[in-house]
Tab-separated table of C-alpha atoms and ligand atoms in Angstrom:
chain	number	residue	atom	x	y	z
A	132	UNK	CA	84.642	-6.718	-86.254
A	133	UNK	CA	81.764	-4.829	-87.648
A	134	UNK	CA	84.216	-3.655	-90.876
A	135	UNK	CA	82.950	-0.150	-92.123
A	136	UNK	CA	83.607	0.655	-95.806
A	137	UNK	CA	84.898	4.356	-94.763
A	138	UNK	CA	88.097	6.205	-94.791
A	139	UNK	CA	87.830	6.724	-91.560
A	140	UNK	CA	87.517	2.871	-89.944
A	141	UNK	CA	90.308	1.802	-92.405
A	142	UNK	CA	93.053	4.599	-91.056
A	143	UNK	CA	91.412	3.797	-87.291
A	144	UNK	CA	92.416	-0.036	-88.735
A	145	UNK	CA	96.239	0.815	-89.629
A	146	UNK	CA	96.610	3.096	-85.895
A	147	UNK	CA	96.202	0.248	-84.098
A	148	UNK	CA	98.151	-1.699	-86.911
A	149	UNK	CA	101.242	-3.805	-84.621
A	150	UNK	CA	103.137	-3.481	-87.635
A	151	UNK	CA	102.074	-0.063	-89.190
A	152	UNK	CA	106.136	0.928	-88.339
A	153	UNK	CA	106.729	-2.010	-91.245
A	154	UNK	CA	104.940	-0.116	-94.138
A	155	UNK	CA	107.223	2.357	-94.382
A	156	UNK	CA	110.336	0.248	-94.581
A	157	UNK	CA	109.778	-0.710	-98.324
A	158	UNK	CA	110.191	0.912	-101.610
A	159	UNK	CA	107.075	1.131	-103.529
A	160	UNK	CA	106.486	1.984	-107.399
A	161	UNK	CA	104.691	5.573	-108.025
A	162	UNK	CA	102.446	6.092	-110.843
A	163	UNK	CA	101.893	9.246	-111.801
A	164	UNK	CA	103.865	10.644	-108.590
A	165	UNK	CA	101.458	8.220	-106.065
A	166	UNK	CA	102.310	5.506	-104.543
A	167	UNK	CA	100.842	2.684	-105.974
A	168	UNK	CA	98.353	0.002	-103.824
A	169	UNK	CA	100.460	-3.485	-104.431
A	170	UNK	CA	98.829	-6.357	-104.955
A	171	UNK	CA	101.339	-8.692	-106.375
A	172	UNK	CA	103.298	-9.535	-103.357
A	173	UNK	CA	102.011	-13.102	-104.298
A	174	UNK	CA	104.408	-12.981	-107.065
A	175	UNK	CA	107.117	-10.460	-106.435
A	176	UNK	CA	106.872	-8.709	-102.890
A	177	UNK	CA	108.869	-5.053	-102.475
A	178	UNK	CA	111.883	-4.110	-101.706
A	179	UNK	CA	112.837	-3.769	-98.070
A	180	UNK	CA	114.814	-0.518	-97.525
A	181	UNK	CA	117.681	-2.587	-95.373
A	182	UNK	CA	118.418	-4.700	-98.723
A	183	UNK	CA	120.305	-2.642	-100.051
A	184	UNK	CA	123.308	-2.453	-96.604
A	185	UNK	CA	122.668	-6.310	-97.200
A	186	UNK	CA	123.996	-6.295	-100.544
A	187	UNK	CA	126.521	-3.523	-100.247
A	188	UNK	CA	128.426	-5.166	-97.398
A	189	UNK	CA	129.075	-8.042	-99.951
A	190	UNK	CA	130.268	-5.769	-102.848
A	191	UNK	CA	132.598	-3.649	-100.099
A	192	UNK	CA	134.009	-6.993	-98.699
A	193	UNK	CA	133.980	-8.197	-102.331
A	194	UNK	CA	136.585	-4.935	-103.339
A	195	UNK	CA	137.978	-4.499	-100.581
A	196	UNK	CA	139.034	-8.838	-99.969
A	197	UNK	CA	138.885	-10.003	-102.901
A	198	UNK	CA	139.781	-13.729	-102.591
A	199	UNK	CA	139.777	-13.536	-98.847
A	200	UNK	CA	136.338	-12.846	-98.441
A	201	UNK	CA	135.721	-16.225	-98.642
A	202	UNK	CA	137.317	-16.291	-94.649
A	203	UNK	CA	137.654	-12.688	-93.853
A	204	UNK	CA	134.513	-11.055	-94.674
A	205	UNK	CA	132.302	-9.609	-91.953
A	206	UNK	CA	129.976	-12.560	-93.034
A	207	UNK	CA	132.656	-14.900	-94.389
A	208	UNK	CA	131.332	-16.446	-97.578
A	209	UNK	CA	132.004	-19.542	-97.580
A	210	UNK	CA	129.592	-20.266	-95.165
A	211	UNK	CA	126.879	-17.524	-95.659
A	212	UNK	CA	124.307	-19.851	-96.297
A	213	UNK	CA	124.055	-21.164	-92.958
A	214	UNK	CA	122.848	-17.285	-91.407
A	215	UNK	CA	119.738	-18.230	-93.128
A	216	UNK	CA	118.858	-21.779	-92.197
A	217	UNK	CA	117.264	-20.891	-88.466
A	218	UNK	CA	115.448	-18.026	-89.316
A	219	UNK	CA	114.683	-19.757	-92.144
A	220	UNK	CA	113.478	-22.628	-90.003
A	221	UNK	CA	110.923	-20.043	-88.274
A	222	UNK	CA	109.107	-19.639	-91.198
A	223	UNK	CA	108.115	-23.537	-92.093
A	224	UNK	CA	108.623	-24.915	-88.884
A	225	UNK	CA	111.319	-27.676	-89.198
A	226	UNK	CA	114.468	-27.665	-87.186
A	227	UNK	CA	117.727	-25.555	-88.088
A	228	UNK	CA	119.277	-28.623	-89.307
A	229	UNK	CA	116.457	-29.335	-92.394
A	230	UNK	CA	116.156	-25.883	-93.852
A	231	UNK	CA	118.915	-24.888	-96.370
A	232	UNK	CA	119.372	-21.999	-99.370
A	233	UNK	CA	120.899	-22.897	-102.633
A	234	UNK	CA	119.732	-23.063	-106.641
A	235	UNK	CA	116.124	-21.795	-107.644
A	236	UNK	CA	112.702	-23.203	-106.629
A	237	UNK	CA	112.298	-25.498	-109.955
A	238	UNK	CA	116.121	-26.525	-109.648
A	239	UNK	CA	115.673	-27.473	-106.551
A	240	UNK	CA	112.036	-29.513	-106.719
A	241	UNK	CA	114.214	-31.538	-109.816
A	242	UNK	CA	116.758	-32.256	-106.909
A	243	UNK	CA	114.974	-33.587	-104.690
A	244	UNK	CA	113.218	-35.549	-106.827
A	245	UNK	CA	115.860	-37.299	-108.153
A	246	UNK	CA	115.965	-38.327	-103.734
A	247	UNK	CA	112.885	-38.941	-102.963
A	248	UNK	CA	111.013	-40.216	-106.392
A	249	UNK	CA	112.851	-44.024	-106.910
A	250	UNK	CA	109.891	-45.621	-108.997
A	251	UNK	CA	110.022	-49.127	-109.033
A	252	UNK	CA	108.233	-51.846	-111.160
A	253	UNK	CA	105.373	-51.873	-109.116
A	254	UNK	CA	105.787	-48.744	-106.572
A	255	UNK	CA	106.263	-46.163	-109.752
A	256	UNK	CA	103.244	-43.747	-109.642
A	257	UNK	CA	102.815	-40.028	-108.647
A	258	UNK	CA	100.004	-37.696	-107.413
A	259	UNK	CA	99.457	-34.528	-107.917
A	260	UNK	CA	97.116	-31.560	-108.277
A	261	UNK	CA	95.414	-30.537	-111.745
A	262	UNK	CA	96.171	-27.847	-113.529
A	263	UNK	CA	99.602	-27.481	-111.201
A	264	UNK	CA	101.683	-24.492	-111.954
A	265	UNK	CA	103.028	-25.302	-114.805
A	266	UNK	CA	106.390	-25.697	-114.006
A	267	UNK	CA	105.507	-28.146	-111.982
A	268	UNK	CA	103.854	-30.495	-114.301
A	269	UNK	CA	107.363	-29.532	-116.277
A	270	UNK	CA	109.245	-30.998	-113.635
A	271	UNK	CA	106.790	-34.013	-112.821
A	272	UNK	CA	106.813	-35.063	-116.717
A	273	UNK	CA	110.086	-34.731	-117.628
A	274	UNK	CA	111.170	-36.528	-114.379
A	275	UNK	CA	108.822	-39.381	-115.364
A	276	UNK	CA	110.634	-39.680	-118.417
A	277	UNK	CA	114.142	-39.649	-117.554
A	278	UNK	CA	112.888	-42.961	-115.236
A	279	UNK	CA	111.755	-44.258	-118.899
A	280	UNK	CA	108.629	-44.373	-117.764
A	281	UNK	CA	104.961	-42.676	-119.675
A	282	UNK	CA	103.517	-40.045	-118.295
A	283	UNK	CA	100.030	-41.194	-118.809
A	284	UNK	CA	100.346	-43.929	-117.054
A	285	UNK	CA	102.698	-42.862	-114.003
A	286	UNK	CA	101.258	-39.045	-113.412
A	287	UNK	CA	97.590	-39.454	-111.327
A	288	UNK	CA	96.514	-36.160	-110.995
A	289	UNK	CA	93.265	-35.629	-108.809
A	290	UNK	CA	90.613	-32.665	-109.908
A	291	UNK	CA	88.168	-31.222	-108.549
A	292	UNK	CA	84.580	-32.004	-108.281
A	293	UNK	CA	82.258	-30.954	-111.693
A	294	UNK	CA	81.274	-26.998	-110.389
A	295	UNK	CA	82.954	-26.659	-107.733
A	296	UNK	CA	86.310	-24.057	-107.021
A	297	UNK	CA	89.039	-25.875	-105.377
A	298	UNK	CA	90.038	-29.581	-104.290
A	299	UNK	CA	88.648	-31.681	-101.560
A	300	UNK	CA	91.032	-32.600	-98.632
A	301	UNK	CA	88.770	-35.996	-98.947
A	302	UNK	CA	89.170	-36.639	-102.847
A	303	UNK	CA	93.001	-36.609	-102.130
A	304	UNK	CA	93.034	-39.086	-99.587
A	305	UNK	CA	90.697	-41.161	-101.443
A	306	UNK	CA	92.659	-41.061	-104.487
A	307	UNK	CA	96.161	-41.727	-102.383
A	308	UNK	CA	94.207	-44.605	-101.288
A	309	UNK	CA	92.827	-45.866	-104.643
A	310	UNK	CA	96.220	-45.814	-106.280
A	311	UNK	CA	97.882	-47.043	-103.155
A	312	UNK	CA	101.059	-49.392	-103.316
A	313	UNK	CA	101.540	-47.986	-106.448
A	314	UNK	CA	102.117	-45.273	-105.262
A	315	UNK	CA	106.118	-43.641	-105.038
A	316	UNK	CA	104.691	-39.806	-104.651
A	317	UNK	CA	102.405	-37.006	-103.347
A	318	UNK	CA	103.759	-33.712	-104.557
A	319	UNK	CA	101.268	-30.394	-104.581
A	320	UNK	CA	102.024	-26.845	-104.715
A	321	UNK	CA	100.569	-26.511	-101.036
A	322	UNK	CA	98.705	-22.659	-101.433
A	323	UNK	CA	98.133	-22.703	-105.415
A	324	UNK	CA	98.945	-20.355	-107.183
A	325	UNK	CA	95.359	-19.731	-108.541
A	326	UNK	CA	93.201	-20.176	-106.394
A	327	UNK	CA	94.993	-19.188	-103.138
A	328	UNK	CA	93.583	-22.836	-101.547
A	329	UNK	CA	95.527	-23.597	-99.218
A	330	UNK	CA	95.610	-28.161	-98.648
A	331	UNK	CA	95.633	-30.196	-95.416
A	332	UNK	CA	99.432	-30.972	-95.428
A	333	UNK	CA	98.992	-32.453	-92.521
A	334	UNK	CA	96.043	-34.875	-93.560
A	335	UNK	CA	97.322	-35.536	-97.010
A	336	UNK	CA	101.326	-35.981	-95.929
A	337	UNK	CA	99.637	-38.803	-93.330
A	338	UNK	CA	97.692	-40.437	-96.054
A	339	UNK	CA	100.980	-40.548	-98.608
A	340	UNK	CA	103.125	-42.217	-95.752
A	341	UNK	CA	100.322	-44.665	-94.667
A	342	UNK	CA	100.958	-46.425	-98.322
A	343	UNK	CA	104.252	-45.932	-98.155
A	344	UNK	CA	104.670	-42.799	-100.393
A	345	UNK	CA	107.055	-40.144	-100.099
A	346	UNK	CA	105.165	-36.645	-99.732
A	347	UNK	CA	106.974	-33.598	-100.728
A	348	UNK	CA	105.349	-30.034	-101.239
A	349	UNK	CA	106.327	-26.812	-103.477
A	350	UNK	CA	105.614	-24.057	-101.380
A	351	UNK	CA	105.908	-20.945	-103.310
A	352	UNK	CA	102.847	-19.726	-102.619
A	353	UNK	CA	103.340	-21.142	-98.933
A	354	UNK	CA	106.260	-19.757	-97.399
A	355	UNK	CA	106.050	-16.794	-95.212
A	356	UNK	CA	101.753	-16.450	-96.181
A	357	UNK	CA	100.804	-19.351	-93.696
A	358	UNK	CA	101.910	-20.961	-90.979
A	359	UNK	CA	103.686	-24.122	-91.903
A	360	UNK	CA	104.465	-27.096	-89.687
A	361	UNK	CA	106.665	-28.917	-91.980
A	362	UNK	CA	108.609	-30.952	-89.008
A	363	UNK	CA	105.753	-31.899	-86.940
A	364	UNK	CA	103.524	-32.564	-90.315
A	365	UNK	CA	106.569	-35.431	-90.806
A	366	UNK	CA	106.792	-33.985	-94.124
A	367	UNK	CA	109.878	-35.618	-96.206
A	368	UNK	CA	110.823	-32.384	-99.038
A	369	UNK	CA	109.706	-29.336	-99.789
A	370	UNK	CA	110.723	-26.440	-101.391
A	371	UNK	CA	110.118	-22.363	-102.166
A	372	UNK	CA	111.514	-19.372	-103.687
A	373	UNK	CA	112.062	-16.059	-101.429
A	374	UNK	CA	110.663	-13.434	-104.219
A	375	UNK	CA	107.002	-13.331	-103.224
A	376	UNK	CA	106.286	-12.796	-99.748
A	377	UNK	CA	109.609	-13.313	-98.450
A	378	UNK	CA	110.468	-10.366	-100.713
A	379	UNK	CA	114.038	-11.139	-101.246
A	380	UNK	CA	114.351	-10.123	-104.915
A	381	UNK	CA	113.730	-11.524	-108.548
A	382	UNK	CA	114.313	-14.702	-109.238
A	383	UNK	CA	116.063	-15.368	-106.142
A	384	UNK	CA	117.834	-18.246	-104.149
A	385	UNK	CA	115.088	-20.738	-103.370
A	386	UNK	CA	114.933	-22.377	-99.834
A	387	UNK	CA	114.494	-26.146	-99.395
A	388	UNK	CA	113.352	-28.533	-96.623
A	389	UNK	CA	114.639	-32.170	-95.618
A	390	UNK	CA	112.700	-34.393	-92.770
A	391	UNK	CA	115.539	-35.063	-90.144
A	392	UNK	CA	114.751	-38.931	-90.778
A	393	UNK	CA	116.569	-38.261	-94.083
A	394	UNK	CA	119.562	-36.382	-92.993
A	395	UNK	CA	123.251	-38.019	-92.791
A	396	UNK	CA	122.509	-40.915	-95.393
A	397	UNK	CA	124.962	-42.199	-96.862
A	398	UNK	CA	122.678	-44.466	-99.377
A	399	UNK	CA	120.416	-41.680	-100.759
A	400	UNK	CA	120.200	-40.978	-104.359
A	401	UNK	CA	121.648	-38.026	-104.863
A	402	UNK	CA	123.058	-34.591	-107.106
A	403	UNK	CA	125.942	-33.963	-105.429
A	404	UNK	CA	128.834	-31.361	-105.720
A	405	UNK	CA	131.357	-30.402	-103.530
A	406	UNK	CA	129.916	-27.536	-101.179
A	407	UNK	CA	127.191	-31.386	-99.985
A	408	UNK	CA	130.378	-32.769	-98.882
A	409	UNK	CA	131.648	-32.189	-95.237
A	410	UNK	CA	133.311	-28.232	-94.323
A	411	UNK	CA	136.729	-29.715	-92.226
A	412	UNK	CA	137.305	-32.090	-95.356
A	413	UNK	CA	135.797	-30.155	-98.018
A	414	UNK	CA	139.618	-28.692	-98.847
A	415	UNK	CA	141.048	-31.677	-98.770
A	416	UNK	CA	139.823	-31.690	-102.138
A	417	UNK	CA	139.193	-35.680	-101.053
A	418	UNK	CA	137.908	-38.223	-104.353
A	419	UNK	CA	134.745	-39.189	-101.224
A	420	UNK	CA	131.904	-37.339	-100.152
A	421	UNK	CA	131.148	-37.576	-97.254
A	422	UNK	CA	127.499	-35.554	-96.708
A	423	UNK	CA	127.461	-32.765	-94.433
A	424	UNK	CA	124.288	-33.879	-91.338
A	425	UNK	CA	122.272	-30.844	-92.316
A	426	UNK	CA	120.090	-30.585	-95.079
A	427	UNK	CA	123.517	-28.460	-97.214
A	428	UNK	CA	124.346	-32.439	-98.061
A	429	UNK	CA	121.724	-31.885	-100.997
A	430	UNK	CA	124.753	-28.083	-101.732
A	431	UNK	CA	126.282	-28.925	-104.994
A	432	UNK	CA	128.429	-25.371	-105.557
A	433	UNK	CA	129.219	-22.496	-102.884
A	434	UNK	CA	127.031	-20.432	-101.996
A	435	UNK	CA	126.151	-17.120	-104.486
A	436	UNK	CA	126.570	-14.643	-101.809
A	437	UNK	CA	124.954	-11.864	-103.718
A	438	UNK	CA	121.238	-13.486	-103.495
A	439	UNK	CA	121.623	-14.976	-100.053
A	440	UNK	CA	122.139	-11.376	-99.064
A	441	UNK	CA	118.559	-9.703	-99.975
A	442	UNK	CA	116.860	-13.012	-98.041
A	443	UNK	CA	119.434	-12.953	-95.068
A	444	UNK	CA	118.159	-9.207	-95.117
A	445	UNK	CA	114.988	-9.973	-95.292
A	446	UNK	CA	114.255	-12.930	-92.776
A	447	UNK	CA	116.268	-10.726	-90.037
A	448	UNK	CA	112.360	-8.650	-90.513
A	449	UNK	CA	110.402	-12.010	-90.197
A	450	UNK	CA	112.518	-12.776	-87.562
A	451	UNK	CA	112.044	-9.610	-85.703
A	452	UNK	CA	107.846	-10.132	-86.224
A	453	UNK	CA	107.419	-13.686	-86.370
A	454	UNK	CA	104.634	-15.838	-88.363
A	455	UNK	CA	101.925	-15.085	-85.550
A	456	UNK	CA	102.064	-11.569	-86.063
A	457	UNK	CA	102.161	-11.622	-89.929
A	458	UNK	CA	99.636	-14.168	-89.762
A	459	UNK	CA	96.835	-12.244	-87.403
A	460	UNK	CA	97.201	-9.345	-89.506
A	461	UNK	CA	96.529	-10.865	-92.565
A	462	UNK	CA	93.724	-13.153	-91.225
A	463	UNK	CA	92.321	-9.116	-90.647
A	464	UNK	CA	93.364	-7.035	-93.796
A	465	UNK	CA	92.278	-10.075	-96.293
A	466	UNK	CA	88.778	-10.349	-94.046
A	467	UNK	CA	88.666	-6.591	-95.251
A	468	UNK	CA	89.192	-6.819	-98.967
A	469	UNK	CA	86.711	-9.530	-98.878
A	470	UNK	CA	84.106	-7.123	-96.696
A	471	UNK	CA	85.207	-4.173	-98.937
A	472	UNK	CA	84.707	-6.124	-102.504
A	473	UNK	CA	81.143	-7.342	-101.034
A	474	UNK	CA	80.025	-4.298	-100.286
A	475	UNK	CA	81.828	-2.470	-103.622
A	476	UNK	CA	79.309	-5.627	-105.556
A	477	UNK	CA	76.203	-4.849	-103.803
A	478	UNK	CA	76.459	-0.627	-104.302
A	479	UNK	CA	77.476	-1.657	-108.136
A	480	UNK	CA	75.409	-4.785	-108.455
A	481	UNK	CA	78.383	-6.262	-110.597
A	482	UNK	CA	79.202	-9.753	-110.333
A	483	UNK	CA	82.290	-10.611	-108.608
A	484	UNK	CA	83.124	-14.520	-107.104
A	485	UNK	CA	86.029	-14.790	-104.720
A	486	UNK	CA	87.162	-17.988	-105.338
A	487	UNK	CA	89.215	-18.436	-102.663
A	488	UNK	CA	87.938	-20.714	-99.963
A	489	UNK	CA	87.289	-18.726	-96.721
A	490	UNK	CA	88.271	-21.689	-94.006
A	491	UNK	CA	91.321	-22.458	-96.512
A	492	UNK	CA	92.797	-19.143	-97.471
A	493	UNK	CA	96.701	-17.236	-96.879
A	494	UNK	CA	97.346	-13.765	-97.738
A	495	UNK	CA	95.944	-13.757	-101.596
A	496	UNK	CA	92.134	-13.702	-103.036
A	497	UNK	CA	90.921	-14.642	-106.097
A	498	UNK	CA	88.158	-13.271	-107.861
A	499	UNK	CA	86.428	-14.173	-111.040
A	500	UNK	CA	85.184	-10.860	-112.628
A	501	UNK	CA	81.884	-12.624	-114.296
A	502	UNK	CA	80.869	-9.265	-115.619
A	503	UNK	CA	83.884	-6.661	-115.919
A	504	UNK	CA	86.494	-8.793	-117.937
A	505	UNK	CA	90.032	-7.410	-119.126
A	506	UNK	CA	89.153	-3.593	-119.465
A	507	UNK	CA	88.393	-3.245	-115.602
A	508	UNK	CA	91.958	-4.468	-114.720
A	509	UNK	CA	93.831	-2.388	-117.046
A	510	UNK	CA	91.260	0.746	-115.507
A	511	UNK	CA	93.567	-0.931	-112.676
A	512	UNK	CA	96.186	-1.220	-113.596
A	513	UNK	CA	96.315	2.700	-115.142
A	514	UNK	CA	94.883	3.571	-112.152
A	515	UNK	CA	98.042	2.610	-109.211
A	516	UNK	CA	96.401	-0.370	-108.260
A	517	UNK	CA	98.830	-3.185	-109.381
A	518	UNK	CA	97.089	-7.087	-108.950
A	519	UNK	CA	97.581	-9.350	-111.590
A	520	UNK	CA	95.234	-11.316	-114.390
A	521	UNK	CA	94.835	-14.724	-115.095
A	522	UNK	CA	92.721	-16.315	-118.200
A	523	UNK	CA	90.067	-16.660	-118.489
A	524	UNK	CA	88.937	-13.815	-116.374
A	525	UNK	CA	90.782	-13.635	-112.929
A	526	UNK	CA	91.947	-10.970	-110.584
A	527	UNK	CA	94.124	-12.045	-108.242
A	528	UNK	CA	94.308	-9.683	-104.986
A	529	UNK	CA	97.404	-11.081	-102.267
A	530	UNK	CA	97.918	-7.626	-99.492
A	531	UNK	CA	101.064	-8.900	-97.394
A	532	UNK	CA	101.014	-8.093	-94.162
A	533	UNK	CA	104.070	-6.203	-93.324
A	534	UNK	CA	103.695	-3.355	-96.022
A	535	UNK	CA	99.652	-3.531	-97.021
A	536	UNK	CA	97.430	-1.121	-95.100
A	537	UNK	CA	93.666	-1.281	-94.415
A	538	UNK	CA	93.715	2.072	-96.325
A	539	UNK	CA	95.000	0.606	-99.359
A	540	UNK	CA	91.815	-1.820	-99.246
A	541	UNK	CA	89.706	1.424	-98.943
A	542	UNK	CA	90.948	3.305	-101.925
A	543	UNK	CA	91.313	-0.004	-103.598
A	544	UNK	CA	87.444	-0.440	-102.900
A	545	UNK	CA	86.862	3.385	-104.264
A	546	UNK	CA	88.726	2.539	-108.029
A	547	UNK	CA	86.970	-0.139	-108.444
A	548	UNK	CA	83.927	0.731	-108.364
A	549	UNK	CA	84.770	3.723	-110.665
A	550	UNK	CA	86.542	1.481	-113.045
A	551	UNK	CA	83.526	-0.831	-113.258
A	552	UNK	CA	81.087	1.911	-113.457
A	553	UNK	CA	83.001	3.887	-115.853
A	554	UNK	CA	83.789	0.676	-117.580
A	555	UNK	CA	80.223	-0.874	-117.989
B	676	LIG	C1	103.723	-22.565	-107.164
B	676	LIG	C2	105.056	-22.644	-108.203
B	676	LIG	N1	105.727	-23.710	-108.505
B	676	LIG	C3	106.929	-23.332	-109.663
B	676	LIG	C4	107.194	-22.199	-109.135
B	676	LIG	C5	108.362	-21.501	-110.294
B	676	LIG	O1	109.690	-21.111	-110.225
B	676	LIG	P1	111.192	-20.296	-110.119
B	676	LIG	O2	110.555	-19.948	-111.613
B	676	LIG	O3	111.879	-20.313	-109.275
B	676	LIG	O4	111.567	-21.982	-110.289
B	676	LIG	C6	106.290	-20.996	-109.126
B	676	LIG	C7	106.797	-19.342	-109.698
B	676	LIG	O5	105.712	-18.482	-109.196
B	676	LIG	C8	105.042	-20.936	-108.209
B	676	LIG	O6	104.060	-19.890	-108.253
């Protein structure tokens, strides 16, 4: 499609947008009384208007039923989490039984590493990407130390090539083959938080399995953003948060995926609690743990229903629309944003560099501001463009297909141009 950098063209795209009715179903913050242009759905998604009703329902049931709400509320609390599994499984390309929701992301990655990082004298190394999200670095280092190993010896980081902004799949596969039968686990962020690069999870998972390692993914930036086929790719495990593209609220509950081949096993190492044991016998209060046949076996505690309610609300929207429609708009709106950036770059003779690979990207464009720096970012924020800043000189722009408009992209371009001219 031949794009144009005009208001009329952007509005025409909005009129043709099959998701146009969803924008008004979200709350937008305002700056100086004007709705913001929101680019940080990759950090905290906007609140869907329907969320309040889901939370209120729990509050009202709690008020009127108290403890009886566990079994007699409109959506009984004791198995509230089970309602999330089927719609979430569609989002991540999994079977319903492979998916569950519990705790928060880093906690879940730790719990899953208990099961899938089982170092032996010979096979103890972990491959991850260099400069992984800090929480993942701490996760991996502390797991290695927990097993009495030396982090420098056990952790192998795959580096980008000199002068390049993203990882090459062939370099990751080569590293996997090089480490070979010393490799216990590959764990990588499926979409890089800094550059927005989408990794080839299928190829990397296969390469890990070929040398006998487990392969897991941190999908914080992947879920609700890109097409995932966790079951088809035969991924061992994955976890993600719900507050970015899943629009489920700050710090909210995390989803997990455990491949069906690891389910219903009594001999898998796992930290266990009473909500992971079979519900048919749970309240007999027996000392024996009988794992639920699904990923729920990894549950420790009874479900945090007030956290799950916003996640369920959001999943009703994903279920209505489906990932293919979201992905179609994502590709178009991100391409339009890229075009606007290029047009403004020409007009003001600036020097931005989009460091996100065009062939492997989702919602996010990370833009390196060679000439302009923090002052341009501050200008944008002051003028109602909510974006984020990453050292040394990168802004991340992530339009979310549910609620971003093409007009937002156009208006952003106009503000960007003004900001560059005023700040140079
Ligand atoms: C890639 C990635 N991994 C892990 C985390 C940590 O998530 P949490 O604080 O929910 O454990 C984040 C948070 O933004 C993230 O982006």
